[in-house]
Amino acid sequence: MAVWSGQIYVPGNDTYTFYVASEEGTVDMKINRTDIFSNRIFSDPAEANSSTYLCKGWNNFAIWYHHTTGNASFVLSWENSTMSKQVVPDKNMRTPRTELASLPLNAFFSYTVHGSGTNVSFTDLSLGDNITEWRWNFGDGMPDESYNASTNPDHTYNRVGVYNATLTVVNGTGGMNTHSEWVDVPIPGDVNHDGRLSAADAVLILQMAACGINIDHAADVNSDGAITSLDALMVSQAVMKGVNDE
């Protein structure tokens, strides 16, 4: 398995589409903790793509490539609204490569809050040889959930707030590794995450709608999967009524 971990330089604020082409193997890729590719499996020559909005400058970057044949490889390309598709230049990468003969036990996961609700989907991204158990604790006092296979559970929180969710993975020899993430389940419309609704939130939502940027689930106030001026209007109405929760 080969691992590249470091930074990637983004030349400007824009939505970037990344392409990975390979003939064999599995690719995982994250930028700033956002999943670009998650367990993308190649069994024949193929190409996959995924898009995300990035800001100009150096962004944290990691890619894991697990191949079973010695001559397997992959190619990483990108494009944006002003740049045609091209292989990501070496000068834009600060990513030293590490070869791993075997996978050390490493718990990891990402999460997605659905719309402006309290339902959260968790995605297991753990690495390691012979993992036999995945133990999830969602940080809200509910009992742990334990699985004997990699599982991507959904969990519904009873109220908005910030919760410390934890995943512990166990391998066949009794080894354990734990990873925790703070899960922010915000007040619908609270896009500046200050714990209350204000006119500033409505302005930010309008800016996101105008730019076509969907970067904050809290902005989708009506949970229709899109950020529009209607979401900003709903926040403005709530502010005028003095409402700061659902």
JSON list of C-alpha atoms in Angstrom, two decimals:
[
{"chain": "A", "resi": 1, "resn": "MET", "atom": "CA", "xyz": [0.00, 0.00, 0.00]},
{"chain": "A", "resi": 2, "resn": "ALA", "atom": "CA", "xyz": [1.25, 3.48, -0.86]},
{"chain": "A", "resi": 3, "resn": "VAL", "atom": "CA", "xyz": [0.27, 6.56, 1.14]},
{"chain": "A", "resi": 4, "resn": "TRP", "atom": "CA", "xyz": [0.76, 10.20, 0.17]},
{"chain": "A", "resi": 5, "resn": "SER", "atom": "CA", "xyz": [0.06, 12.65, 2.98]},
{"chain": "A", "resi": 6, "resn": "GLY", "atom": "CA", "xyz": [0.79, 16.37, 3.05]},
{"chain": "A", "resi": 7, "resn": "GLN", "atom": "CA", "xyz": [-0.64, 19.35, 1.20]},
{"chain": "A", "resi": 8, "resn": "ILE", "atom": "CA", "xyz": [-1.93, 20.28, -2.24]},
{"chain": "A", "resi": 9, "resn": "TYR", "atom": "CA", "xyz": [-1.76, 23.84, -3.60]},
{"chain": "A", "resi": 10, "resn": "VAL", "atom": "CA", "xyz": [-5.03, 25.17, -5.02]},
{"chain": "A", "resi": 11, "resn": "PRO", "atom": "CA", "xyz": [-4.50, 28.08, -7.47]},
{"chain": "A", "resi": 12, "resn": "GLY", "atom": "CA", "xyz": [-7.83, 29.83, -6.84]},
{"chain": "A", "resi": 13, "resn": "ASN", "atom": "CA", "xyz": [-11.21, 29.70, -5.10]},
{"chain": "A", "resi": 14, "resn": "ASP", "atom": "CA", "xyz": [-13.38, 27.41, -7.22]},
{"chain": "A", "resi": 15, "resn": "THR", "atom": "CA", "xyz": [-15.09, 24.05, -7.50]},
{"chain": "A", "resi": 16, "resn": "TYR", "atom": "CA", "xyz": [-12.49, 21.44, -8.48]},
{"chain": "A", "resi": 17, "resn": "THR", "atom": "CA", "xyz": [-13.24, 18.11, -10.10]},
{"chain": "A", "resi": 18, "resn": "PHE", "atom": "CA", "xyz": [-10.68, 15.41, -9.35]},
{"chain": "A", "resi": 19, "resn": "TYR", "atom": "CA", "xyz": [-10.20, 12.36, -11.56]},
{"chain": "A", "resi": 20, "resn": "VAL", "atom": "CA", "xyz": [-8.42, 9.17, -10.59]},
{"chain": "A", "resi": 21, "resn": "ALA", "atom": "CA", "xyz": [-7.62, 6.56, -13.23]},
{"chain": "A", "resi": 22, "resn": "SER", "atom": "CA", "xyz": [-6.30, 3.10, -12.44]},
{"chain": "A", "resi": 23, "resn": "GLU", "atom": "CA", "xyz": [-6.34, -0.42, -13.78]},
{"chain": "A", "resi": 24, "resn": "GLU", "atom": "CA", "xyz": [-6.42, -2.18, -10.40]},
{"chain": "A", "resi": 25, "resn": "GLY", "atom": "CA", "xyz": [-6.59, -1.42, -6.70]},
{"chain": "A", "resi": 26, "resn": "THR", "atom": "CA", "xyz": [-8.47, 0.69, -4.16]},
{"chain": "A", "resi": 27, "resn": "VAL", "atom": "CA", "xyz": [-8.20, 4.47, -3.75]},
{"chain": "A", "resi": 28, "resn": "ASP", "atom": "CA", "xyz": [-9.19, 6.65, -0.80]},
{"chain": "A", "resi": 29, "resn": "MET", "atom": "CA", "xyz": [-8.59, 10.39, -0.91]},
{"chain": "A", "resi": 30, "resn": "LYS", "atom": "CA", "xyz": [-9.35, 13.26, 1.47]},
{"chain": "A", "resi": 31, "resn": "ILE", "atom": "CA", "xyz": [-8.82, 17.01, 1.28]},
{"chain": "A", "resi": 32, "resn": "ASN", "atom": "CA", "xyz": [-9.32, 19.01, 4.49]},
{"chain": "A", "resi": 33, "resn": "ARG", "atom": "CA", "xyz": [-11.14, 16.00, 5.99]},
{"chain": "A", "resi": 34, "resn": "THR", "atom": "CA", "xyz": [-13.58, 15.95, 3.08]},
{"chain": "A", "resi": 35, "resn": "ASP", "atom": "CA", "xyz": [-13.91, 12.60, 1.31]},
{"chain": "A", "resi": 36, "resn": "ILE", "atom": "CA", "xyz": [-13.09, 12.94, -2.38]},
{"chain": "A", "resi": 37, "resn": "PHE", "atom": "CA", "xyz": [-12.87, 9.20, -3.04]},
{"chain": "A", "resi": 38, "resn": "SER", "atom": "CA", "xyz": [-13.91, 6.61, -0.47]},
{"chain": "A", "resi": 39, "resn": "ASN", "atom": "CA", "xyz": [-12.94, 2.98, -1.03]},
{"chain": "A", "resi": 40, "resn": "ARG", "atom": "CA", "xyz": [-13.09, 3.42, -4.82]},
{"chain": "A", "resi": 41, "resn": "ILE", "atom": "CA", "xyz": [-12.34, -0.05, -6.19]},
{"chain": "A", "resi": 42, "resn": "PHE", "atom": "CA", "xyz": [-10.81, -0.61, -9.64]},
{"chain": "A", "resi": 43, "resn": "SER", "atom": "CA", "xyz": [-10.81, -4.10, -11.14]},
{"chain": "A", "resi": 44, "resn": "ASP", "atom": "CA", "xyz": [-10.39, -3.01, -14.77]},
{"chain": "A", "resi": 45, "resn": "PRO", "atom": "CA", "xyz": [-8.94, 0.15, -16.35]},
{"chain": "A", "resi": 46, "resn": "ALA", "atom": "CA", "xyz": [-11.37, 2.92, -15.44]},
{"chain": "A", "resi": 47, "resn": "GLU", "atom": "CA", "xyz": [-11.65, 6.50, -14.24]},
{"chain": "A", "resi": 48, "resn": "ALA", "atom": "CA", "xyz": [-13.70, 7.99, -11.40]},
{"chain": "A", "resi": 49, "resn": "ASN", "atom": "CA", "xyz": [-14.35, 11.64, -10.58]},
{"chain": "A", "resi": 50, "resn": "SER", "atom": "CA", "xyz": [-15.59, 13.73, -7.67]},
{"chain": "A", "resi": 51, "resn": "SER", "atom": "CA", "xyz": [-15.98, 17.49, -7.09]},
{"chain": "A", "resi": 52, "resn": "THR", "atom": "CA", "xyz": [-15.52, 19.80, -4.12]},
{"chain": "A", "resi": 53, "resn": "TYR", "atom": "CA", "xyz": [-15.18, 23.54, -3.48]},
{"chain": "A", "resi": 54, "resn": "LEU", "atom": "CA", "xyz": [-11.67, 24.60, -2.40]},
{"chain": "A", "resi": 55, "resn": "CYS", "atom": "CA", "xyz": [-10.07, 27.88, -1.38]},
{"chain": "A", "resi": 56, "resn": "LYS", "atom": "CA", "xyz": [-6.82, 29.23, -2.80]},
{"chain": "A", "resi": 57, "resn": "GLY", "atom": "CA", "xyz": [-3.66, 28.14, -1.00]},
{"chain": "A", "resi": 58, "resn": "TRP", "atom": "CA", "xyz": [-2.22, 25.00, 0.54]},
{"chain": "A", "resi": 59, "resn": "ASN", "atom": "CA", "xyz": [-4.88, 22.49, 1.60]},
{"chain": "A", "resi": 60, "resn": "ASN", "atom": "CA", "xyz": [-4.36, 19.34, 3.68]},
{"chain": "A", "resi": 61, "resn": "PHE", "atom": "CA", "xyz": [-4.35, 16.27, 1.47]},
{"chain": "A", "resi": 62, "resn": "ALA", "atom": "CA", "xyz": [-3.99, 12.50, 1.79]},
{"chain": "A", "resi": 63, "resn": "ILE", "atom": "CA", "xyz": [-4.42, 9.61, -0.61]},
{"chain": "A", "resi": 64, "resn": "TRP", "atom": "CA", "xyz": [-4.22, 5.88, 0.07]},
{"chain": "A", "resi": 65, "resn": "TYR", "atom": "CA", "xyz": [-3.61, 3.45, -2.79]},
{"chain": "A", "resi": 66, "resn": "HIS", "atom": "CA", "xyz": [-3.83, -0.27, -2.07]},
{"chain": "A", "resi": 67, "resn": "HIS", "atom": "CA", "xyz": [-2.78, -2.51, -4.94]},
{"chain": "A", "resi": 68, "resn": "THR", "atom": "CA", "xyz": [-2.40, -6.28, -5.12]},
{"chain": "A", "resi": 69, "resn": "THR", "atom": "CA", "xyz": [-0.21, -6.47, -8.22]},
{"chain": "A", "resi": 70, "resn": "GLY", "atom": "CA", "xyz": [3.28, -5.05, -8.30]},
{"chain": "A", "resi": 71, "resn": "ASN", "atom": "CA", "xyz": [2.86, -3.03, -11.51]},
{"chain": "A", "resi": 72, "resn": "ALA", "atom": "CA", "xyz": [-0.47, -1.34, -10.68]},
{"chain": "A", "resi": 73, "resn": "SER", "atom": "CA", "xyz": [-0.62, 2.46, -10.64]},
{"chain": "A", "resi": 74, "resn": "PHE", "atom": "CA", "xyz": [-3.01, 5.41, -10.70]},
{"chain": "A", "resi": 75, "resn": "VAL", "atom": "CA", "xyz": [-3.14, 8.89, -12.24]},
{"chain": "A", "resi": 76, "resn": "LEU", "atom": "CA", "xyz": [-4.62, 11.92, -10.45]},
{"chain": "A", "resi": 77, "resn": "SER", "atom": "CA", "xyz": [-5.99, 14.77, -12.57]},
{"chain": "A", "resi": 78, "resn": "TRP", "atom": "CA", "xyz": [-8.09, 17.87, -11.90]},
{"chain": "A", "resi": 79, "resn": "GLU", "atom": "CA", "xyz": [-9.99, 20.72, -13.53]},
{"chain": "A", "resi": 80, "resn": "ASN", "atom": "CA", "xyz": [-12.02, 23.79, -12.56]},
{"chain": "A", "resi": 81, "resn": "SER", "atom": "CA", "xyz": [-14.10, 26.45, -14.32]},
{"chain": "A", "resi": 82, "resn": "THR", "atom": "CA", "xyz": [-11.03, 28.12, -15.87]},
{"chain": "A", "resi": 83, "resn": "MET", "atom": "CA", "xyz": [-8.59, 25.20, -16.09]},
{"chain": "A", "resi": 84, "resn": "SER", "atom": "CA", "xyz": [-9.01, 22.27, -18.44]},
{"chain": "A", "resi": 85, "resn": "LYS", "atom": "CA", "xyz": [-8.47, 18.74, -17.22]},
{"chain": "A", "resi": 86, "resn": "GLN", "atom": "CA", "xyz": [-4.81, 17.99, -16.53]},
{"chain": "A", "resi": 87, "resn": "VAL", "atom": "CA", "xyz": [-2.61, 15.83, -14.34]},
{"chain": "A", "resi": 88, "resn": "VAL", "atom": "CA", "xyz": [-2.02, 17.53, -10.98]},
{"chain": "A", "resi": 89, "resn": "PRO", "atom": "CA", "xyz": [1.51, 19.03, -11.29]},
{"chain": "A", "resi": 90, "resn": "ASP", "atom": "CA", "xyz": [4.22, 17.87, -8.90]},
{"chain": "A", "resi": 91, "resn": "LYS", "atom": "CA", "xyz": [4.86, 21.51, -7.95]},
{"chain": "A", "resi": 92, "resn": "ASN", "atom": "CA", "xyz": [1.35, 21.67, -6.46]},
{"chain": "A", "resi": 93, "resn": "MET", "atom": "CA", "xyz": [1.99, 18.73, -4.14]},
{"chain": "A", "resi": 94, "resn": "ARG", "atom": "CA", "xyz": [3.77, 18.49, -0.80]},
{"chain": "A", "resi": 95, "resn": "THR", "atom": "CA", "xyz": [3.03, 14.82, -0.32]},
{"chain": "A", "resi": 96, "resn": "PRO", "atom": "CA", "xyz": [5.88, 12.46, 0.56]},
{"chain": "A", "resi": 97, "resn": "ARG", "atom": "CA", "xyz": [5.11, 8.84, -0.27]},
{"chain": "A", "resi": 98, "resn": "THR", "atom": "CA", "xyz": [5.27, 5.99, 2.22]},
{"chain": "A", "resi": 99, "resn": "GLU", "atom": "CA", "xyz": [5.14, 2.31, 1.29]},
{"chain": "A", "resi": 100, "resn": "LEU", "atom": "CA", "xyz": [3.50, 0.01, 3.83]},
{"chain": "A", "resi": 101, "resn": "ALA", "atom": "CA", "xyz": [4.07, -3.74, 3.70]},
{"chain": "A", "resi": 102, "resn": "SER", "atom": "CA", "xyz": [1.13, -4.21, 6.05]},
{"chain": "A", "resi": 103, "resn": "LEU", "atom": "CA", "xyz": [-1.52, -1.85, 7.32]},
{"chain": "A", "resi": 104, "resn": "PRO", "atom": "CA", "xyz": [-1.17, -0.56, 10.89]},
{"chain": "A", "resi": 105, "resn": "LEU", "atom": "CA", "xyz": [-4.41, -0.36, 12.86]},
{"chain": "A", "resi": 106, "resn": "ASN", "atom": "CA", "xyz": [-5.85, 3.12, 12.36]},
{"chain": "A", "resi": 107, "resn": "ALA", "atom": "CA", "xyz": [-9.44, 4.04, 13.23]},
{"chain": "A", "resi": 108, "resn": "PHE", "atom": "CA", "xyz": [-10.91, 6.87, 11.19]},
{"chain": "A", "resi": 109, "resn": "PHE", "atom": "CA", "xyz": [-14.32, 8.05, 9.99]},
{"chain": "A", "resi": 110, "resn": "SER", "atom": "CA", "xyz": [-16.14, 10.96, 8.41]},
{"chain": "A", "resi": 111, "resn": "TYR", "atom": "CA", "xyz": [-19.70, 12.15, 8.94]},
{"chain": "A", "resi": 112, "resn": "THR", "atom": "CA", "xyz": [-22.45, 13.98, 7.08]},
{"chain": "A", "resi": 113, "resn": "VAL", "atom": "CA", "xyz": [-25.33, 15.90, 8.66]},
{"chain": "A", "resi": 114, "resn": "HIS", "atom": "CA", "xyz": [-28.42, 15.59, 6.47]},
{"chain": "A", "resi": 115, "resn": "GLY", "atom": "CA", "xyz": [-29.87, 18.97, 5.58]},
{"chain": "A", "resi": 116, "resn": "SER", "atom": "CA", "xyz": [-30.56, 21.01, 8.67]},
{"chain": "A", "resi": 117, "resn": "GLY", "atom": "CA", "xyz": [-31.86, 18.05, 10.67]},
{"chain": "A", "resi": 118, "resn": "THR", "atom": "CA", "xyz": [-30.32, 15.97, 13.42]},
{"chain": "A", "resi": 119, "resn": "ASN", "atom": "CA", "xyz": [-29.80, 12.77, 11.40]},
{"chain": "A", "resi": 120, "resn": "VAL", "atom": "CA", "xyz": [-26.12, 12.06, 10.80]},
{"chain": "A", "resi": 121, "resn": "SER", "atom": "CA", "xyz": [-24.50, 9.46, 8.55]},
{"chain": "A", "resi": 122, "resn": "PHE", "atom": "CA", "xyz": [-21.11, 8.09, 9.59]},
{"chain": "A", "resi": 123, "resn": "THR", "atom": "CA", "xyz": [-18.63, 6.55, 7.13]},
{"chain": "A", "resi": 124, "resn": "ASP", "atom": "CA", "xyz": [-15.97, 4.13, 8.32]},
{"chain": "A", "resi": 125, "resn": "LEU", "atom": "CA", "xyz": [-12.53, 4.91, 6.83]},
{"chain": "A", "resi": 126, "resn": "SER", "atom": "CA", "xyz": [-10.46, 2.74, 9.15]},
{"chain": "A", "resi": 127, "resn": "LEU", "atom": "CA", "xyz": [-7.33, 1.02, 7.92]},
{"chain": "A", "resi": 128, "resn": "GLY", "atom": "CA", "xyz": [-5.61, -2.06, 9.27]},
{"chain": "A", "resi": 129, "resn": "ASP", "atom": "CA", "xyz": [-5.05, -5.76, 8.75]},
{"chain": "A", "resi": 130, "resn": "ASN", "atom": "CA", "xyz": [-7.58, -8.22, 10.18]},
{"chain": "A", "resi": 131, "resn": "ILE", "atom": "CA", "xyz": [-10.01, -5.77, 11.82]},
{"chain": "A", "resi": 132, "resn": "THR", "atom": "CA", "xyz": [-12.67, -7.86, 13.55]},
{"chain": "A", "resi": 133, "resn": "GLU", "atom": "CA", "xyz": [-14.80, -5.32, 15.44]},
{"chain": "A", "resi": 134, "resn": "TRP", "atom": "CA", "xyz": [-16.02, -1.75, 14.97]},
{"chain": "A", "resi": 135, "resn": "ARG", "atom": "CA", "xyz": [-17.40, -0.03, 18.10]},
{"chain": "A", "resi": 136, "resn": "TRP", "atom": "CA", "xyz": [-19.30, 3.25, 17.64]},
{"chain": "A", "resi": 137, "resn": "ASN", "atom": "CA", "xyz": [-20.11, 5.73, 20.42]},
{"chain": "A", "resi": 138, "resn": "PHE", "atom": "CA", "xyz": [-22.04, 8.77, 19.22]},
{"chain": "A", "resi": 139, "resn": "GLY", "atom": "CA", "xyz": [-21.38, 10.95, 22.25]},
{"chain": "A", "resi": 140, "resn": "ASP", "atom": "CA", "xyz": [-24.99, 11.51, 23.30]},
{"chain": "A", "resi": 141, "resn": "GLY", "atom": "CA", "xyz": [-25.31, 8.95, 26.08]},
{"chain": "A", "resi": 142, "resn": "MET", "atom": "CA", "xyz": [-26.86, 6.25, 23.91]},
{"chain": "A", "resi": 143, "resn": "PRO", "atom": "CA", "xyz": [-25.42, 2.69, 24.16]},
{"chain": "A", "resi": 144, "resn": "ASP", "atom": "CA", "xyz": [-22.45, 1.79, 21.96]},
{"chain": "A", "resi": 145, "resn": "GLU", "atom": "CA", "xyz": [-23.14, 0.05, 18.67]},
{"chain": "A", "resi": 146, "resn": "SER", "atom": "CA", "xyz": [-20.78, -2.81, 17.82]},
{"chain": "A", "resi": 147, "resn": "TYR", "atom": "CA", "xyz": [-20.36, -4.56, 14.46]},
{"chain": "A", "resi": 148, "resn": "ASN", "atom": "CA", "xyz": [-18.18, -7.40, 13.19]},
{"chain": "A", "resi": 149, "resn": "ALA", "atom": "CA", "xyz": [-17.88, -5.86, 9.71]},
{"chain": "A", "resi": 150, "resn": "SER", "atom": "CA", "xyz": [-17.14, -2.36, 8.43]},
{"chain": "A", "resi": 151, "resn": "THR", "atom": "CA", "xyz": [-20.41, -0.49, 8.83]},
{"chain": "A", "resi": 152, "resn": "ASN", "atom": "CA", "xyz": [-21.57, 3.02, 7.96]},
{"chain": "A", "resi": 153, "resn": "PRO", "atom": "CA", "xyz": [-24.28, 3.71, 10.55]},
{"chain": "A", "resi": 154, "resn": "ASP", "atom": "CA", "xyz": [-26.87, 6.47, 10.69]},
{"chain": "A", "resi": 155, "resn": "HIS", "atom": "CA", "xyz": [-27.62, 8.11, 14.02]},
{"chain": "A", "resi": 156, "resn": "THR", "atom": "CA", "xyz": [-30.32, 10.58, 15.01]},
{"chain": "A", "resi": 157, "resn": "TYR", "atom": "CA", "xyz": [-29.50, 13.05, 17.78]},
{"chain": "A", "resi": 158, "resn": "ASN", "atom": "CA", "xyz": [-32.37, 14.24, 19.95]},
{"chain": "A", "resi": 159, "resn": "ARG", "atom": "CA", "xyz": [-31.36, 17.89, 19.75]},
{"chain": "A", "resi": 160, "resn": "VAL", "atom": "CA", "xyz": [-28.87, 20.27, 18.17]},
{"chain": "A", "resi": 161, "resn": "GLY", "atom": "CA", "xyz": [-25.45, 20.55, 19.77]},
{"chain": "A", "resi": 162, "resn": "VAL", "atom": "CA", "xyz": [-21.84, 19.41, 19.47]},
{"chain": "A", "resi": 163, "resn": "TYR", "atom": "CA", "xyz": [-21.13, 15.75, 20.22]},
{"chain": "A", "resi": 164, "resn": "ASN", "atom": "CA", "xyz": [-17.87, 13.84, 20.59]},
{"chain": "A", "resi": 165, "resn": "ALA", "atom": "CA", "xyz": [-18.36, 10.71, 18.47]},
{"chain": "A", "resi": 166, "resn": "THR", "atom": "CA", "xyz": [-15.84, 7.88, 18.77]},
{"chain": "A", "resi": 167, "resn": "LEU", "atom": "CA", "xyz": [-14.97, 4.82, 16.70]},
{"chain": "A", "resi": 168, "resn": "THR", "atom": "CA", "xyz": [-12.82, 2.05, 18.18]},
{"chain": "A", "resi": 169, "resn": "VAL", "atom": "CA", "xyz": [-11.53, -0.72, 15.92]},
{"chain": "A", "resi": 170, "resn": "VAL", "atom": "CA", "xyz": [-10.20, -4.05, 17.21]},
{"chain": "A", "resi": 171, "resn": "ASN", "atom": "CA", "xyz": [-8.10, -6.55, 15.28]},
{"chain": "A", "resi": 172, "resn": "GLY", "atom": "CA", "xyz": [-7.74, -10.31, 15.58]},
{"chain": "A", "resi": 173, "resn": "THR", "atom": "CA", "xyz": [-4.82, -10.12, 18.01]},
{"chain": "A", "resi": 174, "resn": "GLY", "atom": "CA", "xyz": [-6.65, -7.82, 20.43]},
{"chain": "A", "resi": 175, "resn": "GLY", "atom": "CA", "xyz": [-5.04, -4.60, 19.22]},
{"chain": "A", "resi": 176, "resn": "MET", "atom": "CA", "xyz": [-7.22, -1.49, 19.47]},
{"chain": "A", "resi": 177, "resn": "ASN", "atom": "CA", "xyz": [-7.20, 2.00, 18.01]},
{"chain": "A", "resi": 178, "resn": "THR", "atom": "CA", "xyz": [-9.65, 4.85, 18.61]},
{"chain": "A", "resi": 179, "resn": "HIS", "atom": "CA", "xyz": [-10.56, 7.98, 16.67]},
{"chain": "A", "resi": 180, "resn": "SER", "atom": "CA", "xyz": [-12.88, 10.79, 17.82]},
{"chain": "A", "resi": 181, "resn": "GLU", "atom": "CA", "xyz": [-14.52, 13.66, 15.94]},
{"chain": "A", "resi": 182, "resn": "TRP", "atom": "CA", "xyz": [-16.59, 16.58, 17.19]},
{"chain": "A", "resi": 183, "resn": "VAL", "atom": "CA", "xyz": [-19.93, 16.30, 15.38]},
{"chain": "A", "resi": 184, "resn": "ASP", "atom": "CA", "xyz": [-21.62, 19.68, 14.97]},
{"chain": "A", "resi": 185, "resn": "VAL", "atom": "CA", "xyz": [-25.41, 19.38, 14.73]},
{"chain": "A", "resi": 186, "resn": "PRO", "atom": "CA", "xyz": [-26.27, 23.07, 14.33]},
{"chain": "A", "resi": 187, "resn": "ILE", "atom": "CA", "xyz": [-29.39, 25.16, 14.65]},
{"chain": "A", "resi": 188, "resn": "PRO", "atom": "CA", "xyz": [-30.91, 25.26, 11.14]},
{"chain": "A", "resi": 189, "resn": "GLY", "atom": "CA", "xyz": [-29.69, 28.49, 9.53]},
{"chain": "A", "resi": 190, "resn": "ASP", "atom": "CA", "xyz": [-26.85, 29.13, 12.00]},
{"chain": "A", "resi": 191, "resn": "VAL", "atom": "CA", "xyz": [-24.16, 29.17, 9.32]},
{"chain": "A", "resi": 192, "resn": "ASN", "atom": "CA", "xyz": [-21.67, 31.22, 11.33]},
{"chain": "A", "resi": 193, "resn": "HIS", "atom": "CA", "xyz": [-22.08, 28.67, 14.15]},
{"chain": "A", "resi": 194, "resn": "ASP", "atom": "CA", "xyz": [-22.35, 31.18, 16.98]},
{"chain": "A", "resi": 195, "resn": "GLY", "atom": "CA", "xyz": [-25.29, 29.38, 18.57]},
{"chain": "A", "resi": 196, "resn": "ARG", "atom": "CA", "xyz": [-28.02, 31.80, 17.48]},
{"chain": "A", "resi": 197, "resn": "LEU", "atom": "CA", "xyz": [-29.84, 33.04, 14.38]},
{"chain": "A", "resi": 198, "resn": "SER", "atom": "CA", "xyz": [-29.11, 36.56, 13.16]},
{"chain": "A", "resi": 199, "resn": "ALA", "atom": "CA", "xyz": [-29.25, 38.74, 10.06]},
{"chain": "A", "resi": 200, "resn": "ALA", "atom": "CA", "xyz": [-25.61, 37.81, 9.45]},
{"chain": "A", "resi": 201, "resn": "ASP", "atom": "CA", "xyz": [-26.66, 34.19, 8.89]},
{"chain": "A", "resi": 202, "resn": "ALA", "atom": "CA", "xyz": [-29.25, 35.27, 6.31]},
{"chain": "A", "resi": 203, "resn": "VAL", "atom": "CA", "xyz": [-26.61, 37.32, 4.45]},
{"chain": "A", "resi": 204, "resn": "LEU", "atom": "CA", "xyz": [-24.18, 34.39, 4.40]},
{"chain": "A", "resi": 205, "resn": "ILE", "atom": "CA", "xyz": [-26.88, 32.07, 3.05]},
{"chain": "A", "resi": 206, "resn": "LEU", "atom": "CA", "xyz": [-27.72, 34.57, 0.30]},
{"chain": "A", "resi": 207, "resn": "GLN", "atom": "CA", "xyz": [-24.04, 34.70, -0.65]},
{"chain": "A", "resi": 208, "resn": "MET", "atom": "CA", "xyz": [-23.86, 30.90, -0.83]},
{"chain": "A", "resi": 209, "resn": "ALA", "atom": "CA", "xyz": [-27.02, 30.80, -2.95]},
{"chain": "A", "resi": 210, "resn": "ALA", "atom": "CA", "xyz": [-25.70, 33.47, -5.33]},
{"chain": "A", "resi": 211, "resn": "CYS", "atom": "CA", "xyz": [-22.39, 31.65, -5.79]},
{"chain": "A", "resi": 212, "resn": "GLY", "atom": "CA", "xyz": [-23.98, 28.22, -6.05]},
{"chain": "A", "resi": 213, "resn": "ILE", "atom": "CA", "xyz": [-21.85, 27.03, -3.14]},
{"chain": "A", "resi": 214, "resn": "ASN", "atom": "CA", "xyz": [-23.24, 24.29, -0.90]},
{"chain": "A", "resi": 215, "resn": "ILE", "atom": "CA", "xyz": [-20.58, 24.12, 1.82]},
{"chain": "A", "resi": 216, "resn": "ASP", "atom": "CA", "xyz": [-22.61, 24.18, 5.03]},
{"chain": "A", "resi": 217, "resn": "HIS", "atom": "CA", "xyz": [-25.48, 21.82, 5.80]},
{"chain": "A", "resi": 218, "resn": "ALA", "atom": "CA", "xyz": [-26.88, 24.35, 8.29]},
{"chain": "A", "resi": 219, "resn": "ALA", "atom": "CA", "xyz": [-27.71, 26.67, 5.38]},
{"chain": "A", "resi": 220, "resn": "ASP", "atom": "CA", "xyz": [-30.25, 24.20, 3.97]},
{"chain": "A", "resi": 221, "resn": "VAL", "atom": "CA", "xyz": [-32.96, 25.39, 6.34]},
{"chain": "A", "resi": 222, "resn": "ASN", "atom": "CA", "xyz": [-35.88, 23.71, 4.56]},
{"chain": "A", "resi": 223, "resn": "SER", "atom": "CA", "xyz": [-33.91, 20.46, 4.02]},
{"chain": "A", "resi": 224, "resn": "ASP", "atom": "CA", "xyz": [-34.60, 20.32, 0.28]},
{"chain": "A", "resi": 225, "resn": "GLY", "atom": "CA", "xyz": [-30.98, 19.53, -0.63]},
{"chain": "A", "resi": 226, "resn": "ALA", "atom": "CA", "xyz": [-30.24, 23.00, -2.05]},
{"chain": "A", "resi": 227, "resn": "ILE", "atom": "CA", "xyz": [-29.23, 26.39, -0.68]},
{"chain": "A", "resi": 228, "resn": "THR", "atom": "CA", "xyz": [-31.48, 29.13, -2.07]},
{"chain": "A", "resi": 229, "resn": "SER", "atom": "CA", "xyz": [-32.83, 32.56, -1.20]},
{"chain": "A", "resi": 230, "resn": "LEU", "atom": "CA", "xyz": [-35.81, 30.79, 0.39]},
{"chain": "A", "resi": 231, "resn": "ASP", "atom": "CA", "xyz": [-33.49, 29.46, 3.11]},
{"chain": "A", "resi": 232, "resn": "ALA", "atom": "CA", "xyz": [-32.26, 33.00, 3.77]},
{"chain": "A", "resi": 233, "resn": "LEU", "atom": "CA", "xyz": [-35.86, 34.25, 3.91]},
{"chain": "A", "resi": 234, "resn": "MET", "atom": "CA", "xyz": [-36.76, 31.59, 6.48]},
{"chain": "A", "resi": 235, "resn": "VAL", "atom": "CA", "xyz": [-33.84, 32.68, 8.67]},
{"chain": "A", "resi": 236, "resn": "SER", "atom": "CA", "xyz": [-34.85, 36.35, 8.35]},
{"chain": "A", "resi": 237, "resn": "GLN", "atom": "CA", "xyz": [-38.40, 35.51, 9.38]},
{"chain": "A", "resi": 238, "resn": "ALA", "atom": "CA", "xyz": [-37.16, 33.50, 12.36]},
{"chain": "A", "resi": 239, "resn": "VAL", "atom": "CA", "xyz": [-34.93, 36.40, 13.45]},
{"chain": "A", "resi": 240, "resn": "MET", "atom": "CA", "xyz": [-37.83, 38.84, 13.25]},
{"chain": "A", "resi": 241, "resn": "LYS", "atom": "CA", "xyz": [-39.94, 36.48, 15.36]},
{"chain": "A", "resi": 242, "resn": "GLY", "atom": "CA", "xyz": [-37.13, 36.00, 17.86]},
{"chain": "A", "resi": 243, "resn": "VAL", "atom": "CA", "xyz": [-36.91, 32.26, 17.15]},
{"chain": "A", "resi": 244, "resn": "ASN", "atom": "CA", "xyz": [-33.52, 30.64, 17.72]},
{"chain": "A", "resi": 245, "resn": "ASP", "atom": "CA", "xyz": [-34.29, 26.95, 17.59]},
{"chain": "A", "resi": 246, "resn": "GLU", "atom": "CA", "xyz": [-36.58, 24.55, 15.77]}
]
